[in-house]
mmCIF file of C-alpha atoms in Angstrom:
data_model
loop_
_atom_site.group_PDB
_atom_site.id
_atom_site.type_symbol
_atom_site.label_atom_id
_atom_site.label_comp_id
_atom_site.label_asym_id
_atom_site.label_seq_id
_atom_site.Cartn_x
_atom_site.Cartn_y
_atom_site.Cartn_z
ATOM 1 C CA UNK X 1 -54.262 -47.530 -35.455
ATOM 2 C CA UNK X 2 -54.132 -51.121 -34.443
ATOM 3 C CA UNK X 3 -50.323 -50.987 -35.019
ATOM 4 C CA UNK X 4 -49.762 -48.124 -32.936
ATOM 5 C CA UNK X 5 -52.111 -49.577 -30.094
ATOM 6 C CA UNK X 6 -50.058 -53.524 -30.070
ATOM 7 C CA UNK X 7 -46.755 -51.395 -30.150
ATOM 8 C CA UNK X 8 -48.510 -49.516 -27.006
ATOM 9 C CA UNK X 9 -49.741 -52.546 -25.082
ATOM 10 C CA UNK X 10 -46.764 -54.575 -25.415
ATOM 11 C CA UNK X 11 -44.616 -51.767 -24.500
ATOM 12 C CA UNK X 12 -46.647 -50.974 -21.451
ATOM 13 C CA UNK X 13 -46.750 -54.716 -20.737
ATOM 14 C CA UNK X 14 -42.813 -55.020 -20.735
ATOM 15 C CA UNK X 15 -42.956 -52.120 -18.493
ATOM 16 C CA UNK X 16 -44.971 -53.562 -15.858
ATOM 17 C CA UNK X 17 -42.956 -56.680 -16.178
ATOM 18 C CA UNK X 18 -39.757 -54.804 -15.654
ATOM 19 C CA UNK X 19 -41.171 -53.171 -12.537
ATOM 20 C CA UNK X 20 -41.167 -56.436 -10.844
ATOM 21 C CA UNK X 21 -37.160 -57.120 -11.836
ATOM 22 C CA UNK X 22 -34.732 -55.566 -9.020
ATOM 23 C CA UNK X 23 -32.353 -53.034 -10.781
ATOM 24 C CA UNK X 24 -29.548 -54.998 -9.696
ATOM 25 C CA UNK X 25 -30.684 -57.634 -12.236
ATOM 26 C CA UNK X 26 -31.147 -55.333 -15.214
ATOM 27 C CA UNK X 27 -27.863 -53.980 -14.602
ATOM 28 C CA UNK X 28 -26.113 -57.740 -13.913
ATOM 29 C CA UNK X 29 -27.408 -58.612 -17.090
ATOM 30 C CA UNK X 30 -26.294 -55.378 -18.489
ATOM 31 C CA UNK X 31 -22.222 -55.673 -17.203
ATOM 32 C CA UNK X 32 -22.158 -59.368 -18.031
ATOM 33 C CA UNK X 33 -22.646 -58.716 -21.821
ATOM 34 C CA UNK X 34 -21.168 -55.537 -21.871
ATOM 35 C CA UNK X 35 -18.238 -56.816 -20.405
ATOM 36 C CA UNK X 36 -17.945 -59.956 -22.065
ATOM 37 C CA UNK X 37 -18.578 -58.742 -25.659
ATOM 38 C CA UNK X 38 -15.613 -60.539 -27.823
ATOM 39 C CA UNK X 39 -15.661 -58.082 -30.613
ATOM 40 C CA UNK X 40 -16.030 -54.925 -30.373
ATOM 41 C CA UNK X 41 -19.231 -53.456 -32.330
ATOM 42 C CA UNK X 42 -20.501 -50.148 -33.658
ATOM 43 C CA UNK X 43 -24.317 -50.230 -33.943
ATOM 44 C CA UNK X 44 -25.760 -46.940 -35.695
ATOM 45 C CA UNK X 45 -29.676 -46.698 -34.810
ATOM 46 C CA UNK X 46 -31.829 -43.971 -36.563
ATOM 47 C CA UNK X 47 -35.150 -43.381 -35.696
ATOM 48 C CA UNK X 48 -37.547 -41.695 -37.438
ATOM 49 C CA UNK X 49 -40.022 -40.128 -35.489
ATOM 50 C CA UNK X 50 -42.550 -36.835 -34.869
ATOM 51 C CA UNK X 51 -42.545 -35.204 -31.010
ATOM 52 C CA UNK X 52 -46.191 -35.670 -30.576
ATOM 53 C CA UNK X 53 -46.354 -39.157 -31.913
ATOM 54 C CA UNK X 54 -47.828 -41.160 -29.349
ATOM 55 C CA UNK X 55 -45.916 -44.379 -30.452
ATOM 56 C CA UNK X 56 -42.518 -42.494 -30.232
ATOM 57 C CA UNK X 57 -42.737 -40.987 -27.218
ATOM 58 C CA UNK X 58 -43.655 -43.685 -25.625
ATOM 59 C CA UNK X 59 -40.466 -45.325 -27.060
ATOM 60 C CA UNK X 60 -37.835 -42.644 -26.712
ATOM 61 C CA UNK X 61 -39.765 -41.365 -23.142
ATOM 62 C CA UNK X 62 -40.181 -44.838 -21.218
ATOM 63 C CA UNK X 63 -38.478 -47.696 -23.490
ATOM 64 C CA UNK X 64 -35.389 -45.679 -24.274
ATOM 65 C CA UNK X 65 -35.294 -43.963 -20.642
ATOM 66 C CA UNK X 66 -34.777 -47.652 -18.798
ATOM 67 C CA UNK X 67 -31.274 -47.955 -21.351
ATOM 68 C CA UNK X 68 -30.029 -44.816 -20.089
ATOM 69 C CA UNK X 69 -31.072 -45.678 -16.574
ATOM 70 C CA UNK X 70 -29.080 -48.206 -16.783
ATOM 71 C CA UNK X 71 -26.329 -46.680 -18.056
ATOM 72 C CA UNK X 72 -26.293 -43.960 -15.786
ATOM 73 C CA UNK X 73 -26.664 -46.156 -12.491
ATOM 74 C CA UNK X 74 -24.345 -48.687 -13.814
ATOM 75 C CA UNK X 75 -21.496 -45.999 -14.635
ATOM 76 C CA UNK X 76 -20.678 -48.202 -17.783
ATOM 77 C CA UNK X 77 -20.072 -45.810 -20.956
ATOM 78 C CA UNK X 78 -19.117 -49.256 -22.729
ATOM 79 C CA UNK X 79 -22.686 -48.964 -24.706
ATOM 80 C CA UNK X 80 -22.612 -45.355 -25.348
ATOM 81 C CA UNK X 81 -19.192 -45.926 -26.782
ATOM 82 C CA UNK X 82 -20.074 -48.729 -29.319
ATOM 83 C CA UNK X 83 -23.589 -46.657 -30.158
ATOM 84 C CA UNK X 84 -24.514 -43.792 -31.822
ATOM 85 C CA UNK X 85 -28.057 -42.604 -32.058
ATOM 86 C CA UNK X 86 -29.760 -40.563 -34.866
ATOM 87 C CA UNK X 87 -33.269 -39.163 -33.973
ATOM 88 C CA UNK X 88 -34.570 -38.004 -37.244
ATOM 89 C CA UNK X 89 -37.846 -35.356 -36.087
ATOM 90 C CA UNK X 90 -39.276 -36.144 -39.521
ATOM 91 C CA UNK X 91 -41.218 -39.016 -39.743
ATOM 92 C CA UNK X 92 -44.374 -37.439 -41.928
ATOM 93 C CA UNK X 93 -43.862 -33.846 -41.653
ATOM 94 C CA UNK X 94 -44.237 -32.031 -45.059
ATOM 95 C CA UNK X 95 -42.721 -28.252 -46.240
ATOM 96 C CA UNK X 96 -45.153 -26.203 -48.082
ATOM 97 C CA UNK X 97 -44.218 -23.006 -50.101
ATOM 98 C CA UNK X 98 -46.559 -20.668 -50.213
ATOM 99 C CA UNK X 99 -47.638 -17.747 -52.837
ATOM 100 C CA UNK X 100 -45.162 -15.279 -51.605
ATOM 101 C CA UNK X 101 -42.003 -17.922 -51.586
ATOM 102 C CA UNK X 102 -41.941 -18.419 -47.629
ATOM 103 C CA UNK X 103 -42.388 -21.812 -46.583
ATOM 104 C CA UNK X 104 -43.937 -23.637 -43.807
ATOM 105 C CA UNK X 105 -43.906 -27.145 -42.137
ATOM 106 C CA UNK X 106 -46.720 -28.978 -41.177
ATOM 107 C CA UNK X 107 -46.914 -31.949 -39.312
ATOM 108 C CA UNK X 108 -49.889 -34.221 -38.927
ATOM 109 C CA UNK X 109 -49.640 -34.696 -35.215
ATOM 110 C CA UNK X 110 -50.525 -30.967 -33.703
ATOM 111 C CA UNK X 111 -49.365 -27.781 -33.683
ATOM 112 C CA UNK X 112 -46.621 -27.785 -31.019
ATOM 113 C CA UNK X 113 -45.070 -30.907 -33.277
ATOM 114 C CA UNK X 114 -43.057 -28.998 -35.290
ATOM 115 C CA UNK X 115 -41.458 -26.180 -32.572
ATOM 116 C CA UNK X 116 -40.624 -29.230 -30.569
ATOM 117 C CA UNK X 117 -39.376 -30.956 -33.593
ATOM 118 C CA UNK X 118 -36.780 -28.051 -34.142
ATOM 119 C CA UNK X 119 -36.157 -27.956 -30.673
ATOM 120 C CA UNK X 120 -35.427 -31.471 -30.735
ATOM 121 C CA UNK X 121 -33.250 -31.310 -33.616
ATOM 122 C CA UNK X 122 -31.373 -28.460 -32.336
ATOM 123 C CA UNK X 123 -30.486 -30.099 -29.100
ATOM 124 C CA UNK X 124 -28.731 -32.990 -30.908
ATOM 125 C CA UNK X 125 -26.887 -30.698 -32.960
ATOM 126 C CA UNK X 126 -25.502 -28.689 -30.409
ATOM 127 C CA UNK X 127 -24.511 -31.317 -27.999
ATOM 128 C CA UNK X 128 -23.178 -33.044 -30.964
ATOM 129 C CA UNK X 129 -21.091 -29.870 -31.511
ATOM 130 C CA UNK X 130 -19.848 -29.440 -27.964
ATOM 131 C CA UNK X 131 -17.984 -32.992 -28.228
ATOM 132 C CA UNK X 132 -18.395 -36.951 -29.429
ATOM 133 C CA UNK X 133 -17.633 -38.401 -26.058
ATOM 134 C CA UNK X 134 -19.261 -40.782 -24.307
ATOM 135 C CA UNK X 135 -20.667 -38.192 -21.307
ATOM 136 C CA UNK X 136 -21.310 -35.558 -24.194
ATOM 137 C CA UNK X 137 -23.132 -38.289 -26.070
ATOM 138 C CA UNK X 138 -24.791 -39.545 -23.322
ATOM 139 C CA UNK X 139 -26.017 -35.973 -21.725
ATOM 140 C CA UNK X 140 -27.607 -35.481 -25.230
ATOM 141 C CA UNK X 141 -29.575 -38.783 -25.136
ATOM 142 C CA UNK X 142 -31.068 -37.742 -21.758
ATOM 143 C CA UNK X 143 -31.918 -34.149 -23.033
ATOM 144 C CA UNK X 144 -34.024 -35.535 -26.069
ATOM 145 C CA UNK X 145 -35.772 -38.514 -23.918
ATOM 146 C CA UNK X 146 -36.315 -35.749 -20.843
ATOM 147 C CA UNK X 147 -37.794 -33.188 -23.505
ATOM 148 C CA UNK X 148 -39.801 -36.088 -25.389
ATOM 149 C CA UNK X 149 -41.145 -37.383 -22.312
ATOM 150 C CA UNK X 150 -42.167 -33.941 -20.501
ATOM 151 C CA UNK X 151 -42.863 -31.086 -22.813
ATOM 152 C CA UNK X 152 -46.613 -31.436 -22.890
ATOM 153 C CA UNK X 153 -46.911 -31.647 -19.059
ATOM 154 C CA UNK X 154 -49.893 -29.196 -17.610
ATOM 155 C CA UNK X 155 -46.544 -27.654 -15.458
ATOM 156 C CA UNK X 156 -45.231 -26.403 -18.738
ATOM 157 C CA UNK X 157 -48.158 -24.946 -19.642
ATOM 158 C CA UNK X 158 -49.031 -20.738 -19.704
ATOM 159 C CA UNK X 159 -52.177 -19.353 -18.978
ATOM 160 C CA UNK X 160 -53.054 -19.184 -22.403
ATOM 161 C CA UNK X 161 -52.770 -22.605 -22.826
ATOM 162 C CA UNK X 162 -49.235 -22.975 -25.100
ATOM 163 C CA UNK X 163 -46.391 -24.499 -24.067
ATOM 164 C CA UNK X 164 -43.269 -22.738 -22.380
ATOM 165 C CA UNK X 165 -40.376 -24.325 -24.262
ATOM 166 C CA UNK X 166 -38.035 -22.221 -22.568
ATOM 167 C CA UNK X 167 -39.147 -23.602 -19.070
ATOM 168 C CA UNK X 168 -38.817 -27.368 -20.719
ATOM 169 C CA UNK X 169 -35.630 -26.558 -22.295
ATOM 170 C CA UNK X 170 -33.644 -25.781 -19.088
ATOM 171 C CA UNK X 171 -35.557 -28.562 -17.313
ATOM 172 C CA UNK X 172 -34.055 -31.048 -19.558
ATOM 173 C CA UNK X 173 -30.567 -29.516 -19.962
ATOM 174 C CA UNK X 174 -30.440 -29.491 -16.522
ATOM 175 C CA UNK X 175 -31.705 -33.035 -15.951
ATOM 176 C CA UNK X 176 -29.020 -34.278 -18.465
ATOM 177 C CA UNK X 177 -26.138 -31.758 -16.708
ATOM 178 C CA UNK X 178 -26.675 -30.859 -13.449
ATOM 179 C CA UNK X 179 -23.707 -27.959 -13.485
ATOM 180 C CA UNK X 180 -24.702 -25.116 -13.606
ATOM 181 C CA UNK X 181 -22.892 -23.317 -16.107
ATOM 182 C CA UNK X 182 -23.234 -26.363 -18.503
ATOM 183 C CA UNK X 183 -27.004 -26.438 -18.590
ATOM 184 C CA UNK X 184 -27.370 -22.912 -18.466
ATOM 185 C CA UNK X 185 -25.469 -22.459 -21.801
ATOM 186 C CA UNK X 186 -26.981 -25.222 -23.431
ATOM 187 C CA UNK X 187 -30.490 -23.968 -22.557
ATOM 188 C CA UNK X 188 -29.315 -20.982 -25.197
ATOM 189 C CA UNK X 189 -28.114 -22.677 -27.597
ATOM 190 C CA UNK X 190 -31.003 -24.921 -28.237
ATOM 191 C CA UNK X 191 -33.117 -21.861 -28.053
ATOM 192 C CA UNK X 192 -30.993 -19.956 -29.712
ATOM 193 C CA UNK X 193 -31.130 -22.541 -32.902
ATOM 194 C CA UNK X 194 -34.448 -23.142 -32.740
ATOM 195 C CA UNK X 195 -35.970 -19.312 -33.040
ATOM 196 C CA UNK X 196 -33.380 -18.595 -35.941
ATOM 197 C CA UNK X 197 -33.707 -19.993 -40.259
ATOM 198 C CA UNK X 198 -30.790 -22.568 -38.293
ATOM 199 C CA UNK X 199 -33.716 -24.957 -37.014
ATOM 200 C CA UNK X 200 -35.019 -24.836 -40.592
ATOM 201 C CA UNK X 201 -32.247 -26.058 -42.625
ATOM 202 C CA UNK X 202 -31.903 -28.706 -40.210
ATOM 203 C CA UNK X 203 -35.393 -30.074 -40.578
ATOM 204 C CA UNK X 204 -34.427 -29.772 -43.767
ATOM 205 C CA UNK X 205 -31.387 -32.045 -43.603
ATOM 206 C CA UNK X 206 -33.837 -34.558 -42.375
ATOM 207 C CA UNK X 207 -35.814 -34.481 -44.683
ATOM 208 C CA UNK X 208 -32.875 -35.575 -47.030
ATOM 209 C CA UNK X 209 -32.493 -38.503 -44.780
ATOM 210 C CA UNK X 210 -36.087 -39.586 -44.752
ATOM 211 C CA UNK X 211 -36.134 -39.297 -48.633
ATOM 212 C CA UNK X 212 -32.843 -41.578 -48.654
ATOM 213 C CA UNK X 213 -35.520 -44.916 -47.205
ATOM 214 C CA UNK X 214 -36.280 -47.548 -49.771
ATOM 215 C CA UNK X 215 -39.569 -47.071 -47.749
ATOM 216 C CA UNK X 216 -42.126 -45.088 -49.765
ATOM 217 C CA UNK X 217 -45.300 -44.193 -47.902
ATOM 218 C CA UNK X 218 -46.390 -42.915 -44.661
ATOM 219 C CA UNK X 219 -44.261 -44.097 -42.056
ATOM 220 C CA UNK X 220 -45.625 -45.336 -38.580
ATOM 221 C CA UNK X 221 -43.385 -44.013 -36.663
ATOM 222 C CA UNK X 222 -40.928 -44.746 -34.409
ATOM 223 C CA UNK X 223 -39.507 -46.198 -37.571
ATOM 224 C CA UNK X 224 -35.641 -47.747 -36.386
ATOM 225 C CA UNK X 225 -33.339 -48.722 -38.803
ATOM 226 C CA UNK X 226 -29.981 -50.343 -37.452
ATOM 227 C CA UNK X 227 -27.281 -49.478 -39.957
ATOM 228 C CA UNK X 228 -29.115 -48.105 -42.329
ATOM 229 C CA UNK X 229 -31.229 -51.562 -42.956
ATOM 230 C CA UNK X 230 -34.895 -51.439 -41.371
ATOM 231 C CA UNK X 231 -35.811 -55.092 -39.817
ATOM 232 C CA UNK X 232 -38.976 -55.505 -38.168
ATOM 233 C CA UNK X 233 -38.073 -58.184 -35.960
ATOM 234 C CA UNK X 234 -35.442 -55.867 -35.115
ATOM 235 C CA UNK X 235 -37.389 -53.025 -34.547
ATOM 236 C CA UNK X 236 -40.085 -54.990 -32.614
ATOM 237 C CA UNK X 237 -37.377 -55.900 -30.106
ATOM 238 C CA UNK X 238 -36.230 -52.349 -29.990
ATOM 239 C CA UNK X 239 -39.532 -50.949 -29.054
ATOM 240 C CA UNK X 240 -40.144 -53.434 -26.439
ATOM 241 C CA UNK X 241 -37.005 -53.056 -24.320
ATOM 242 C CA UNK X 242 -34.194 -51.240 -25.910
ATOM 243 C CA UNK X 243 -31.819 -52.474 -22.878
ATOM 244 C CA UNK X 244 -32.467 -56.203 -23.498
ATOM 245 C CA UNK X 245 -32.013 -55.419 -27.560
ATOM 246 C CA UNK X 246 -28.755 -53.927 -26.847
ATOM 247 C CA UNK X 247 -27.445 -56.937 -24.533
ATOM 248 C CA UNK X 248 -28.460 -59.502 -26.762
ATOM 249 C CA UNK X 249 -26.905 -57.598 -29.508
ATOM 250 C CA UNK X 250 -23.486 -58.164 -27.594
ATOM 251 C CA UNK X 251 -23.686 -61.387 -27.092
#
């Protein structure tokens, strides 16, 4: 749609834009606000979005990966303190019961949407699980953009054409934790949750939060609402450059 191509162009536009900035200045700009901030704030971002949404993963696989960038080259957990980050995988997916009581979910964007959906929601829960600090937080930021970003690549791909989640899994839990032991067991987990009724109930859950918006309709997403109030201007700034959003914020 004509929504979904200006949120596309202008992101790709900040993109090449932010090629041409040094690092070094992202990250100056991102220590002089961080560092300066006089209060200290708690921003709660959800975003409501669908794994094969073009629009959000381009957000959460480009936009979002330059804040963690940052974040990780800067050494600076002062953001990932003051920020928590809800990825809700259920933008326009619907659950249909069927004749014999069983349900399904079905999600407008492909087939693989809703097994990396699960997959998805899993991962958040588990690192979520494992501990609420800053690395924990941050590790599970990087698994969701990595997975996002990657899971569609032809590398991931079997013979017969689907997707090897397992393969993108421990790519990602390894990209967000390098030790061995850590990535290996969260690799598991996430597949673990995602094969069992577990991944389900969870889609479920969000489901419960998308029915909590005052919006009623189809959503476009990435839809981002900053605690719990959706602003567009907001949202707009989000989607361009999450980074600069975030250092104006703490200004």
């Amino acid at each position: 749609s004509d929504v979904y191509k200006r949120q596309e162009y202008m992101g790709i536009n900040i993109l090449q834009t932010m090629k041409a900035v040094p690092i070094v200045l992202i990250l100056a700009i991102f220590f002089v606000y961080g560092n300066y901030a006089q209060v200290p704030a708690k921003y709660n971002v959800t975003i409501y979005m669908e794994s094969l949404c073009n629009p959000s993963r381009f957000f959460v696989g480009k936009i979002f990966d330059k804040f963690l960038t940052a974040i990780e080259q800067s050494g600076n957990y002062d953001a990932v303190e003051k920020l928590n980050v809800n990825f809700v995988m259920y933008a326009n997916t619907y659950e249909y019961q069927l004749r014999n009581k069983s349900t399904i979910f079905w999600c407008p964007y492909g087939e693989n949407c809703i097994q990396a959906n699960k997959i998805i929601t899993c991962a958040q829960q588990r690192y979520s699980k494992k501990s609420q600090d800053a690395q924990t937080k941050l590790q599970q930021w990087r698994f969701i953009q990595c997975f996002t970003r990657i899971f569609t690549s032809k590398e991931f791909q079997k013979d017969d054409g689907s997707i090897d989640f397992t393969k993108v899994i421990f790519t990602c839990a390894k990209r967000a934790n390098p030790v061995k032991e850590e990535h290996v067991g969260m690799t598991k987990q996430i597949y673990n949750c995602q094969a069992k009724e577990e991944a389900n109930q969870l889609l479920r859950d969000n489901l419960a939060q998308r029915r909590g918006l005052s919006f009623d309709g189809q959503l476009q997403p990435p839809y981002i609402t900053l605690n719990g109030v959706h602003n567009e201007k907001a949202e707009l700034k989000q989607e361009i450059s999450f980074l600069r959003w975030y250092c104006e914020a703490e200004q």
